């Protein structure tokens, strides 16, 4: 599939894995101002793809396009396509709610609901008419998010009483409870201390066994550590996209090299 | 924009000193104004307390608070305030039945569903509606609502609690809606985003995340609205009647605490008599009720704000 939509080798570096998301000539504007310019790329399954680039280059805009979270921003205009497993998520007959059930998201600042830990994790499945054993699902999600050991004796306490790092892992658990295919993370560690950050990075390694992860990060080391693929955006355009190793050690593009070596941005 | 032409030396002698005296004078005047408004409030409370104290030298507090007959102007005189409290309660309950559901629904629409443009247009309208003189509502009750009720229930009395409840409900509706709207909008956007990202619909986000998160603020709005309905005077004086009565039939004439105060203030009851002092006793009770409701509501609101800051 990625060969048919992406003739350019730069766009589909992980040809050995099938692609979950295909972005085709995507342009996104706020009003008339373009934030994403003619971007095409494919996100392979069960890999961690990092999106890096200077502040304001459009990383969040691109990430939010993947689960139609830009729908909530007035005056957003979009051209091009985003395919999820081959079908256009912006097609007229597609329900954005359904898209978001399959493609979960973790935000920059932990945003647990002001409810108990249990209710937070159970929230997604329960609104979506989940009929199985909710408690099992909660436990499984908390385990996968590496939080179970810390909270299993206080599931009924408020999520707001957790530390920032725990709250972020709770938000990951909350997303996992929906059993999504893809998890989008927008700078998930930027509000966290180094220890919590390390825990979440470890967690991402485990999660990619089952899920496809796209992470936006400002942190070069983090991108280099956790991701399999790296996309470098600048001013809304995709400058370079490839295996993380290659992007960081043998960048093809001059601007990429300057950015990853910290000479600007 | 050149530095040299506008910059002044820091210590510029007389000119600065003069402006400083002027500033101090302005500060003093402003202080006087603030002091005056506090002073008037305090004197009102003092007068209330003093007159109520004189009243309670003649009538036992317990008789006043638990008596079920209120006939201070007729023989045999009786000073049981409960009929007035019951009348007030009836208005508050009736008004709440209108203002709470409709106010909350309008707030939900405004805060969660309306577009930014609609919101910008409607929110000031709420504030303007809240400023309509209440006598207008009383007139509206007498000339429009009462005939309407009477058309449906022929046994309706000219003055009745239902009509007054309805207009008081309409009267506090804008305020309820506006306060609930504030409470809903105080819920951080990040919670809504989090819920949407879990595949929730707008209704699920509103009912299962935003509303529960705003609950204490919403409750406080209800308490403030009820407190406002308790203190409402003009509409109930005009429309609800002057018959202190323990009844739960909304089609009958009743009397509220506020309406009683108006009745005696406007009548020819001699100043200084126990009959006259009843209004201070009733006013003190009214003041105590609304004050405690407002304090509770503001406490809740303050705590609620802290949670999200
Ligand atoms: N809601 C919005 N309305 C208008 N313009 C926006 C909006 N959100 C983002 N933009 C603009 O679009 C561009 C891309 O923003 P975006 O948030 O995607 O950048 P980013 O790469 O995520 O930046 P950062 O690293 O600072 O988070 C920026 O120029 C920004 O000012
Ligand atoms: Mg961003």
Coordinates of C-alpha atoms and ligand atoms in Angstrom, one line a residue:
Chain A
X1 CA 0.0 0.0 0.0
X2 CA 2.7 2.5 0.9
X3 CA 4.4 1.9 -2.4
X4 CA 1.3 2.9 -4.4
X5 CA 0.7 6.2 -2.5
X6 CA 4.3 7.0 -1.8
X7 CA 6.6 6.7 -4.7
X8 CA 9.3 8.8 -3.0
X9 CA 11.6 6.6 -1.0
X10 CA 12.0 9.3 1.6
X11 CA 8.3 9.2 2.4
X12 CA 8.1 5.5 3.2
X13 CA 11.3 4.5 4.9
X14 CA 9.9 1.5 6.7
X15 CA 8.8 -0.5 3.7
X16 CA 9.0 -3.8 5.6
X17 CA 6.1 -2.9 7.9
X18 CA 2.7 -2.2 6.6
X19 CA 1.5 1.4 7.0
X20 CA -1.3 2.3 9.4
X21 CA -1.6 6.0 8.5
X22 CA -0.8 7.5 5.1
X23 CA -0.7 11.2 4.7
X24 CA -1.1 12.3 1.1
X25 CA -0.2 15.8 0.1
X26 CA -1.6 17.3 3.2
X27 CA -2.0 21.0 3.6
X28 CA -3.6 22.5 6.7
X29 CA -4.4 26.2 7.2
X30 CA -5.5 28.3 10.1
X31 CA -7.6 30.9 8.3
X32 CA -5.3 31.6 5.3
X33 CA -2.0 30.9 7.0
X34 CA -0.7 27.4 6.1
X35 CA 0.6 25.4 9.1
X36 CA 1.2 22.2 7.2
X37 CA 2.4 22.4 3.6
X38 CA 2.1 19.5 1.1
X39 CA 3.2 16.9 3.6
X40 CA 3.2 13.2 2.5
X41 CA 4.3 10.4 4.8
X42 CA 3.4 7.0 6.0
X43 CA 3.3 5.8 9.6
X44 CA 4.2 2.1 9.8
X45 CA 2.5 -0.3 12.1
X46 CA 4.0 -1.3 15.5
X47 CA 6.7 1.3 15.3
X48 CA 7.3 4.5 17.2
X49 CA 7.5 7.5 14.9
X50 CA 8.8 10.7 16.2
X51 CA 7.9 14.1 14.8
X52 CA 10.5 16.8 15.6
X53 CA 11.0 20.4 14.5
X54 CA 11.3 23.9 15.9
X55 CA 8.4 25.4 17.8
X56 CA 5.5 26.4 15.7
X57 CA 6.6 24.2 12.7
X58 CA 3.2 22.4 12.8
X59 CA 4.0 19.2 14.7
X60 CA 0.9 19.4 16.9
X61 CA -1.2 20.4 13.9
X62 CA -0.1 17.4 12.0
X63 CA -0.6 15.0 15.0
X64 CA -4.1 16.4 15.7
X65 CA -5.0 15.8 12.1
X66 CA -4.5 12.1 12.6
X67 CA -7.5 11.8 14.9
X68 CA -9.5 14.7 13.7
X69 CA -8.9 16.8 16.8
X70 CA -8.4 19.8 14.5
X71 CA -12.2 19.6 13.9
X72 CA -12.7 21.6 17.1
X73 CA -10.7 24.5 16.0
X74 CA -12.7 27.1 14.0
X75 CA -11.4 28.2 10.6
X76 CA -9.2 25.2 10.0
X77 CA -8.9 24.3 6.3
X78 CA -7.5 21.1 5.0
X79 CA -6.5 19.7 1.6
X80 CA -5.1 16.3 0.8
X81 CA -5.9 13.0 2.5
X82 CA -5.1 11.0 5.5
X83 CA -5.8 7.3 5.1
X84 CA -6.2 5.0 8.1
X85 CA -5.7 1.4 7.0
X86 CA -6.4 2.6 3.5
X87 CA -9.6 4.6 4.1
X88 CA -9.9 8.3 4.2
X89 CA -10.7 9.4 7.7
X90 CA -12.0 12.8 6.4
X91 CA -14.4 11.2 4.0
X92 CA -18.0 12.5 4.3
X93 CA -19.4 9.2 5.6
X94 CA -16.8 8.8 8.3
X95 CA -17.8 9.6 11.9
X96 CA -14.9 11.4 13.6
X97 CA -16.0 9.8 16.9
X98 CA -15.2 6.4 15.4
X99 CA -11.8 7.7 14.2
X100 CA -10.9 8.8 17.7
X101 CA -11.9 5.4 19.2
X102 CA -9.3 3.8 17.0
X103 CA -6.7 6.5 17.2
X104 CA -6.1 7.6 20.8
X105 CA -4.3 10.6 22.1
X106 CA -2.2 11.6 25.1
X107 CA -1.7 15.3 25.6
X108 CA 1.2 17.5 26.7
X109 CA -0.2 18.3 30.1
X110 CA -1.7 15.4 31.9
X111 CA -5.5 15.9 31.9
X112 CA -7.1 13.3 34.0
X113 CA -10.8 13.8 34.7
X114 CA -11.6 15.0 38.3
X115 CA -12.9 11.5 39.1
X116 CA -11.4 8.4 40.7
X117 CA -8.5 6.5 39.1
X118 CA -10.9 3.7 38.3
X119 CA -13.5 6.0 36.7
X120 CA -10.8 7.6 34.6
X121 CA -9.7 4.4 33.0
X122 CA -13.2 3.0 32.7
X123 CA -14.6 6.2 31.2
X124 CA -13.8 5.5 27.5
X125 CA -15.0 1.9 27.5
X126 CA -18.2 2.7 29.5
X127 CA -19.3 5.5 27.1
X128 CA -18.7 3.3 24.2
X129 CA -21.0 0.5 25.3
X130 CA -18.3 -1.9 26.5
X131 CA -20.0 -5.0 27.7
X132 CA -17.1 -7.1 28.9
X133 CA -15.6 -7.1 32.4
X134 CA -14.8 -3.4 33.0
X135 CA -12.7 -4.1 36.1
X136 CA -10.5 -6.5 34.1
X137 CA -10.1 -4.0 31.4
X138 CA -9.1 -1.3 33.9
X139 CA -6.6 -3.6 35.5
X140 CA -5.1 -4.6 32.1
X141 CA -4.9 -1.0 31.0
X142 CA -3.2 0.1 34.2
X143 CA -0.8 -2.7 34.0
X144 CA 0.1 -1.9 30.4
X145 CA 0.6 1.7 31.4
X146 CA 3.0 0.5 34.2
X147 CA 0.8 2.1 36.8
X148 CA -1.1 -0.9 38.4
X149 CA 1.5 -1.6 41.1
X150 CA 1.4 2.0 42.3
X151 CA -2.4 2.5 42.4
X152 CA -4.1 -0.9 42.8
X153 CA -4.8 -0.2 46.5
X154 CA -6.4 3.2 45.8
X155 CA -8.4 2.9 42.7
X156 CA -11.3 4.8 44.2
X157 CA -9.2 7.8 45.1
X158 CA -9.2 10.9 43.0
X159 CA -6.9 10.9 40.0
X160 CA -5.9 14.5 40.9
X161 CA -4.1 13.2 43.9
X162 CA -1.5 11.4 41.7
X163 CA 1.8 12.9 40.9
X164 CA 2.3 14.5 37.4
X165 CA 4.1 11.4 36.1
X166 CA 1.5 9.1 37.5
X167 CA -1.2 11.3 36.0
X168 CA 0.4 11.1 32.6
X169 CA 0.6 7.3 32.8
X170 CA -3.0 7.3 33.9
X171 CA -3.9 9.2 30.8
X172 CA -2.0 6.6 28.8
X173 CA -4.0 3.9 30.6
X174 CA -7.2 5.7 29.9
X175 CA -6.3 5.8 26.2
X176 CA -5.2 2.1 26.2
X177 CA -8.6 1.1 27.8
X178 CA -10.2 2.0 24.5
X179 CA -7.9 -0.7 22.8
X180 CA -6.9 1.8 20.1
X181 CA -4.7 0.9 17.2
X182 CA -2.7 4.0 17.2
X183 CA -1.6 6.2 20.1
X184 CA -0.7 9.8 19.4
X185 CA 1.4 11.6 22.0
X186 CA 2.0 15.3 21.9
X187 CA 5.1 16.0 24.0
X188 CA 3.9 13.6 26.7
X189 CA 6.9 14.2 28.9
X190 CA 7.5 17.9 28.6
X191 CA 5.7 18.5 31.9
X192 CA 7.5 15.7 33.7
X193 CA 10.7 15.2 35.7
X194 CA 13.5 13.0 34.3
X195 CA 12.5 9.9 36.3
X196 CA 8.9 10.0 35.2
X197 CA 10.1 10.7 31.6
X198 CA 12.3 7.6 31.7
X199 CA 9.4 5.5 32.9
X200 CA 7.2 6.7 30.1
X201 CA 9.9 6.1 27.5
X202 CA 10.3 2.5 28.8
X203 CA 6.6 2.2 28.6
X204 CA 6.6 3.2 25.0
X205 CA 9.0 0.4 24.1
X206 CA 6.6 -2.1 25.6
X207 CA 3.6 -0.5 24.0
X208 CA 4.9 -0.7 20.5
X209 CA 4.5 -4.4 20.5
X210 CA 0.7 -3.9 20.3
X211 CA 0.2 -0.3 19.2
X212 CA 1.5 2.1 16.7
X213 CA 2.8 5.2 18.4
X214 CA 3.4 8.7 17.0
X215 CA 5.1 11.0 19.3
X216 CA 5.8 14.7 19.0
X217 CA 8.8 15.8 21.0
X218 CA 11.0 18.8 21.4
X219 CA 13.7 16.7 23.0
X220 CA 16.2 15.4 20.4
X221 CA 17.6 12.8 22.8
X222 CA 14.2 11.5 23.4
X223 CA 13.4 11.2 19.8
X224 CA 16.8 9.4 19.2
X225 CA 16.2 7.1 22.2
X226 CA 12.7 6.0 21.7
X227 CA 11.7 6.2 18.0
X228 CA 12.2 3.9 15.1
X229 CA 11.5 6.6 12.6
X230 CA 11.8 10.4 12.7
X231 CA 10.1 13.0 10.7
X232 CA 11.6 16.5 10.7
X233 CA 9.2 19.3 10.0
X234 CA 10.2 22.9 9.4
X235 CA 7.8 25.7 8.8
X236 CA 5.0 23.3 7.9
X237 CA 7.0 21.3 5.4
X238 CA 8.4 17.8 5.8
X239 CA 12.2 18.2 5.4
X240 CA 13.3 14.7 6.1
X241 CA 11.7 11.4 7.1
X242 CA 13.6 8.2 7.7
X243 CA 14.9 5.6 10.1
X244 CA 15.8 7.5 13.3
X245 CA 19.4 6.2 13.1
X246 CA 19.8 7.6 9.7
X247 CA 18.2 10.9 10.4
X248 CA 20.4 11.5 13.5
X249 CA 23.7 10.1 12.2
X250 CA 23.5 10.6 8.4
X251 CA 20.9 13.2 7.7
X252 CA 20.4 13.7 4.0
X253 CA 19.3 17.3 4.4
X254 CA 21.5 20.2 5.6
X255 CA 18.7 21.7 7.7
X256 CA 18.1 18.4 9.4
X257 CA 21.7 18.1 10.3
X258 CA 21.7 21.6 11.7
X259 CA 18.6 20.9 13.7
X260 CA 19.5 17.5 15.2
X261 CA 23.0 18.7 16.1
X262 CA 21.4 21.6 17.9
X263 CA 22.7 24.4 15.8
X264 CA 19.3 25.9 15.6
X265 CA 15.7 25.5 16.9
Chain B
X1 CA 10.4 58.1 20.5
X2 CA 13.9 59.4 21.3
X3 CA 14.9 58.7 24.9
X4 CA 16.3 62.1 25.7
X5 CA 13.2 64.2 25.0
X6 CA 10.7 62.3 27.2
X7 CA 12.8 61.0 30.1
X8 CA 12.5 63.0 33.3
X9 CA 14.9 63.0 36.2
X10 CA 13.6 60.9 39.0
X11 CA 13.7 63.5 41.7
X12 CA 12.0 66.5 40.1
X13 CA 11.2 68.6 43.1
X14 CA 8.0 70.6 43.4
X15 CA 6.1 69.2 40.4
X16 CA 6.3 65.7 41.8
X17 CA 5.5 66.7 45.3
X18 CA 2.4 68.5 44.1
X19 CA 1.1 65.5 42.1
X20 CA 1.8 63.3 45.2
X21 CA -0.4 65.5 47.4
X22 CA -3.0 65.3 44.7
X23 CA -2.7 61.5 44.6
X24 CA -3.1 61.3 48.4
X25 CA -6.2 63.4 48.3
X26 CA -7.7 61.2 45.6
X27 CA -6.8 58.2 47.7
X28 CA -8.5 59.7 50.7
X29 CA -11.7 60.5 48.8
X30 CA -11.8 57.0 47.4
X31 CA -11.3 55.6 50.9
X32 CA -14.1 57.7 52.2
X33 CA -16.5 56.3 49.6
X34 CA -15.5 52.8 50.4
X35 CA -15.8 53.5 54.1
X36 CA -19.2 55.1 53.6
X37 CA -20.7 52.1 51.8
X38 CA -19.4 49.8 54.6
X39 CA -20.7 52.2 57.2
X40 CA -24.2 52.2 55.7
X41 CA -24.3 48.5 55.5
X42 CA -23.2 48.2 59.1
X43 CA -25.7 50.7 60.3
X44 CA -28.5 48.9 58.5
X45 CA -27.4 45.7 60.3
X46 CA -27.2 47.6 63.6
X47 CA -30.7 49.1 63.2
X48 CA -32.1 45.7 62.2
X49 CA -30.5 44.1 65.2
X50 CA -31.7 46.8 67.6
X51 CA -35.3 46.8 66.4
X52 CA -35.4 43.0 66.3
X53 CA -34.0 43.0 69.8
X54 CA -36.9 45.3 71.0
X55 CA -39.3 43.0 69.2
X56 CA -38.0 39.9 70.9
X57 CA -38.4 41.5 74.3
X58 CA -42.1 41.2 73.7
X59 CA -42.3 38.0 71.7
X60 CA -40.4 34.9 72.5
X61 CA -38.0 33.8 69.7
X62 CA -39.3 30.3 69.8
X63 CA -42.9 31.5 69.4
X64 CA -41.8 33.6 66.5
X65 CA -39.9 30.9 64.7
X66 CA -42.3 28.0 65.3
X67 CA -45.7 29.6 65.4
X68 CA -48.0 28.8 62.5
X69 CA -50.3 31.8 62.8
X70 CA -49.2 35.2 61.6
X71 CA -51.7 37.9 62.6
X72 CA -49.7 40.7 64.1
X73 CA -52.1 43.4 63.0
X74 CA -55.4 41.7 64.0
X75 CA -56.8 40.5 67.4
X76 CA -56.1 38.0 68.7
X77 CA -52.5 38.8 67.7
X78 CA -50.1 36.0 66.9
X79 CA -46.5 36.2 65.8
X80 CA -45.7 32.9 64.3
X81 CA -43.6 33.6 61.2
X82 CA -44.0 30.2 59.6
X83 CA -46.8 31.2 57.3
X84 CA -44.6 33.9 55.8
X85 CA -41.7 31.4 55.6
X86 CA -44.0 28.9 53.9
X87 CA -45.2 31.5 51.4
X88 CA -41.6 32.4 50.6
X89 CA -40.6 28.8 50.3
X90 CA -43.5 28.2 47.9
X91 CA -42.3 31.0 45.7
X92 CA -38.7 29.7 45.8
X93 CA -39.6 26.2 45.0
X94 CA -41.9 27.2 42.2
X95 CA -39.3 29.6 40.8
X96 CA -36.5 27.0 41.1
X97 CA -38.6 24.5 39.1
X98 CA -38.4 27.0 36.2
X99 CA -35.1 28.7 36.7
X100 CA -33.0 25.6 37.5
X101 CA -33.8 23.3 34.6
X102 CA -34.2 26.0 32.0
X103 CA -31.2 28.0 33.3
X104 CA -29.0 25.0 33.3
X105 CA -30.1 23.9 29.8
X106 CA -29.5 27.4 28.4
X107 CA -26.1 27.5 30.1
X108 CA -25.2 24.1 28.6
X109 CA -26.2 25.3 25.2
X110 CA -24.2 28.5 25.6
X111 CA -21.1 27.0 27.0
X112 CA -20.9 23.8 25.1
X113 CA -22.9 23.9 21.9
X114 CA -23.3 27.5 20.7
X115 CA -20.7 28.9 18.3
X116 CA -18.5 31.7 19.5
X117 CA -20.6 34.2 17.6
X118 CA -23.9 33.1 19.0
X119 CA -22.3 33.1 22.5
X120 CA -21.0 36.6 22.1
X121 CA -24.5 37.8 21.1
X122 CA -26.4 35.9 23.8
X123 CA -24.3 36.3 26.9
X124 CA -24.9 40.2 27.1
X125 CA -28.6 39.6 26.5
X126 CA -28.7 37.5 29.7
X127 CA -27.0 40.3 31.6
X128 CA -29.5 42.8 30.2
X129 CA -32.5 40.6 31.1
X130 CA -31.2 40.3 34.6
X131 CA -31.5 44.1 34.9
X132 CA -35.2 44.5 34.0
X133 CA -36.9 46.3 36.9
X134 CA -38.8 43.7 38.9
X135 CA -42.0 45.7 39.1
X136 CA -42.3 45.0 35.4
X137 CA -42.3 41.3 36.2
X138 CA -45.0 41.9 38.8
X139 CA -47.2 43.7 36.3
X140 CA -46.6 40.9 33.8
X141 CA -47.7 38.4 36.4
X142 CA -50.9 40.2 37.2
X143 CA -52.0 41.1 33.7
X144 CA -50.7 38.1 31.7
X145 CA -49.7 35.1 33.8
X146 CA -52.6 35.1 36.2
X147 CA -55.3 35.3 33.5
X148 CA -53.5 32.5 31.7
X149 CA -53.5 30.3 34.8
X150 CA -57.1 31.2 35.6
X151 CA -58.1 30.1 32.1
X152 CA -56.7 26.7 32.8
X153 CA -57.7 26.4 36.5
X154 CA -60.9 28.4 37.1
X155 CA -60.6 28.2 40.9
X156 CA -57.4 30.4 40.7
X157 CA -57.5 33.4 43.0
X158 CA -56.6 36.8 41.6
X159 CA -53.6 36.8 43.8
X160 CA -51.8 33.5 43.8
X161 CA -48.5 31.9 44.4
X162 CA -48.2 30.1 41.1
X163 CA -48.3 33.3 39.0
X164 CA -45.7 34.9 41.3
X165 CA -43.5 31.8 41.2
X166 CA -43.5 31.7 37.5
X167 CA -42.4 35.3 37.0
X168 CA -39.8 35.1 39.8
X169 CA -38.6 32.0 38.0
X170 CA -38.3 33.9 34.7
X171 CA -36.7 36.8 36.6
X172 CA -33.9 34.7 38.1
X173 CA -33.5 32.6 35.0
X174 CA -30.9 34.9 33.3
X175 CA -28.8 35.1 36.4
X176 CA -29.0 31.3 36.9
X177 CA -28.0 30.7 33.2
X178 CA -25.2 33.2 33.4
X179 CA -23.7 31.8 36.6
X180 CA -24.0 28.2 35.4
X181 CA -22.4 29.2 32.1
X182 CA -19.5 30.7 34.1
X183 CA -19.2 27.5 36.1
X184 CA -19.2 25.3 32.9
X185 CA -16.7 27.5 31.2
X186 CA -14.4 27.3 34.2
X187 CA -13.9 23.6 33.4
X188 CA -10.5 23.5 31.5
X189 CA -10.7 22.9 27.8
X190 CA -8.1 20.1 28.3
X191 CA -10.7 17.9 30.0
X192 CA -13.1 18.3 27.0
X193 CA -10.2 17.5 24.6
X194 CA -9.3 14.5 26.6
X195 CA -12.8 13.2 26.5
X196 CA -13.2 13.9 22.8
X197 CA -10.0 12.0 22.1
X198 CA -11.6 9.0 23.8
X199 CA -14.2 8.9 21.1
X200 CA -16.9 10.7 23.1
X201 CA -19.7 12.6 21.4
X202 CA -20.5 16.2 22.4
X203 CA -23.3 15.1 24.6
X204 CA -21.2 12.5 26.4
X205 CA -18.5 15.1 27.0
X206 CA -21.0 17.6 28.4
X207 CA -23.0 15.3 30.6
X208 CA -20.3 13.0 31.8
X209 CA -17.2 15.2 32.1
X210 CA -18.0 18.9 32.0
X211 CA -21.2 18.9 34.1
X212 CA -19.8 16.6 36.8
X213 CA -16.6 18.7 36.9
X214 CA -18.6 21.9 37.2
X215 CA -21.1 20.5 39.6
X216 CA -20.2 22.5 42.7
X217 CA -20.2 25.7 40.7
X218 CA -23.5 24.8 39.2
X219 CA -25.0 24.0 42.6
X220 CA -23.6 27.3 43.9
X221 CA -25.4 29.1 41.1
X222 CA -28.7 27.4 42.1
X223 CA -28.2 28.5 45.7
X224 CA -27.5 32.1 44.6
X225 CA -30.6 32.0 42.4
X226 CA -32.7 30.7 45.2
X227 CA -31.4 33.4 47.5
X228 CA -32.3 36.0 44.9
X229 CA -35.8 34.5 44.7
X230 CA -36.2 34.6 48.5
X231 CA -35.3 38.3 48.5
X232 CA -37.5 39.1 45.5
X233 CA -40.1 41.7 46.6
X234 CA -41.9 43.6 44.0
X235 CA -43.3 40.8 41.9
X236 CA -44.5 38.8 44.9
X237 CA -46.0 41.8 46.5
X238 CA -48.0 42.6 43.3
X239 CA -48.9 39.0 42.3
X240 CA -48.9 36.6 45.3
X241 CA -51.2 38.5 47.6
X242 CA -51.2 39.4 51.3
X243 CA -52.7 36.4 53.0
X244 CA -50.2 34.7 55.4
X245 CA -51.2 31.1 55.1
X246 CA -49.8 27.7 55.5
X247 CA -50.8 26.2 52.2
X248 CA -49.2 24.2 49.5
X249 CA -51.9 25.1 46.9
X250 CA -50.2 27.4 44.4
X251 CA -53.5 28.7 43.2
X252 CA -54.3 30.4 46.5
X253 CA -53.2 33.8 47.7
X254 CA -50.2 33.7 50.1
X255 CA -47.8 36.2 51.6
X256 CA -44.0 36.2 51.5
X257 CA -41.7 37.7 54.1
X258 CA -40.7 40.5 51.7
X259 CA -44.3 41.2 50.8
X260 CA -45.2 41.5 54.4
X261 CA -42.5 44.0 55.0
X262 CA -43.8 46.1 52.1
X263 CA -47.3 45.9 53.4
X264 CA -46.5 47.2 56.9
X265 CA -44.0 49.8 55.7
X266 CA -46.6 51.3 53.4
X267 CA -49.5 51.0 55.9
X268 CA -50.3 53.2 58.8
X269 CA -49.0 51.0 61.6
X270 CA -47.6 53.4 64.3
X271 CA -43.8 53.4 64.4
X272 CA -42.4 52.0 67.7
X273 CA -45.1 49.5 68.4
X274 CA -44.6 45.8 68.4
X275 CA -46.7 45.6 65.3
X276 CA -44.3 47.8 63.5
X277 CA -41.3 46.0 64.9
X278 CA -42.4 42.8 63.3
X279 CA -41.0 44.0 60.0
X280 CA -37.5 44.1 61.6
X281 CA -37.9 40.7 63.0
X282 CA -39.0 39.4 59.6
X283 CA -36.2 41.3 57.9
X284 CA -33.6 39.9 60.3
X285 CA -34.7 36.4 59.5
X286 CA -34.7 37.2 55.8
X287 CA -31.3 38.7 56.0
X288 CA -30.0 35.7 58.0
X289 CA -31.4 33.2 55.4
X290 CA -30.1 35.0 52.3
X291 CA -26.7 35.9 53.9
X292 CA -26.0 32.3 54.9
X293 CA -27.1 31.1 51.4
X294 CA -24.8 33.5 49.8
X295 CA -21.9 32.7 52.0
X296 CA -22.3 29.0 51.3
X297 CA -22.5 29.6 47.6
X298 CA -19.4 31.8 47.5
X299 CA -17.5 29.3 49.6
X300 CA -18.3 26.6 47.2
X301 CA -17.5 28.7 44.2
X302 CA -14.1 29.8 45.7
X303 CA -13.2 26.2 46.4
X304 CA -14.3 25.2 42.9
X305 CA -12.1 27.8 41.4
X306 CA -9.1 26.7 43.4
X307 CA -9.4 23.2 42.0
X308 CA -8.8 24.4 38.5
X309 CA -6.2 27.1 39.0
Ligands
LIG1 N1 -5.7 27.4 17.0 C1 -4.9 28.0 16.1 N2 -5.3 29.1 15.5 C2 -4.4 29.8 14.7 N3 -3.2 29.4 14.4 C3 -2.7 28.3 15.1 C4 -3.5 27.6 16.0 N4 -2.8 26.6 16.5 C5 -1.6 26.7 15.9 N5 -1.5 27.7 15.1 C6 -0.3 28.2 14.3 O1 0.0 27.1 13.5 C7 1.4 26.9 13.5 C8 1.8 25.5 13.9 O2 1.3 25.3 15.2 P1 1.5 24.0 16.0 O3 0.9 24.1 17.3 O4 1.1 22.8 15.1 O5 3.1 24.0 16.2 P2 4.1 23.0 17.0 O6 5.1 22.5 16.1 O7 3.3 22.0 17.7 O8 4.7 24.0 18.0 P3 5.2 23.8 19.5 O9 6.4 23.0 19.4 O10 5.4 25.1 20.1 O11 4.1 23.0 20.2 C9 2.0 28.0 14.4 O12 2.5 29.0 13.6 C10 0.8 28.4 15.2 O13 0.9 29.8 15.5
LIG2 MG1 2.8 21.6 19.8

